[in-house]
Amino acid sequence: MSTREIAYSIIDRLSEKQLRGFIAMFGESDHDDEDNDSFEAERRKSMAAFEKLNEMIKEVPDLDYEKELAEYRDERYGQGL
């Protein structure tokens, strides 16, 4: 299957909304401005939400599970087990 055929098959599976997004990202749209404006507003809202989530990402240190379990057992049941 050629690259062009693969691209056509992918585009054929897109919903109307997804197709508008594809066109907005990769080319000019001949749709009326009202549809385009509402799509752009929705896109900006989605991007803002994504950025907010992206800001929440933080590094998590690697855990020594055996050590954590041993410490929990000591706290829970006392030492000497």
XYZ file of N, CA and C in Angstrom, residues 16 43 60:
9
model
N -16.316 14.070 11.087
C -16.354 15.415 10.503
C -15.572 16.404 11.373
N -10.592 24.589 20.066
C -9.191 24.166 20.007
C -8.355 24.914 21.041
N 8.888 11.964 39.775
C 8.615 11.089 40.916
C 9.871 10.244 41.137
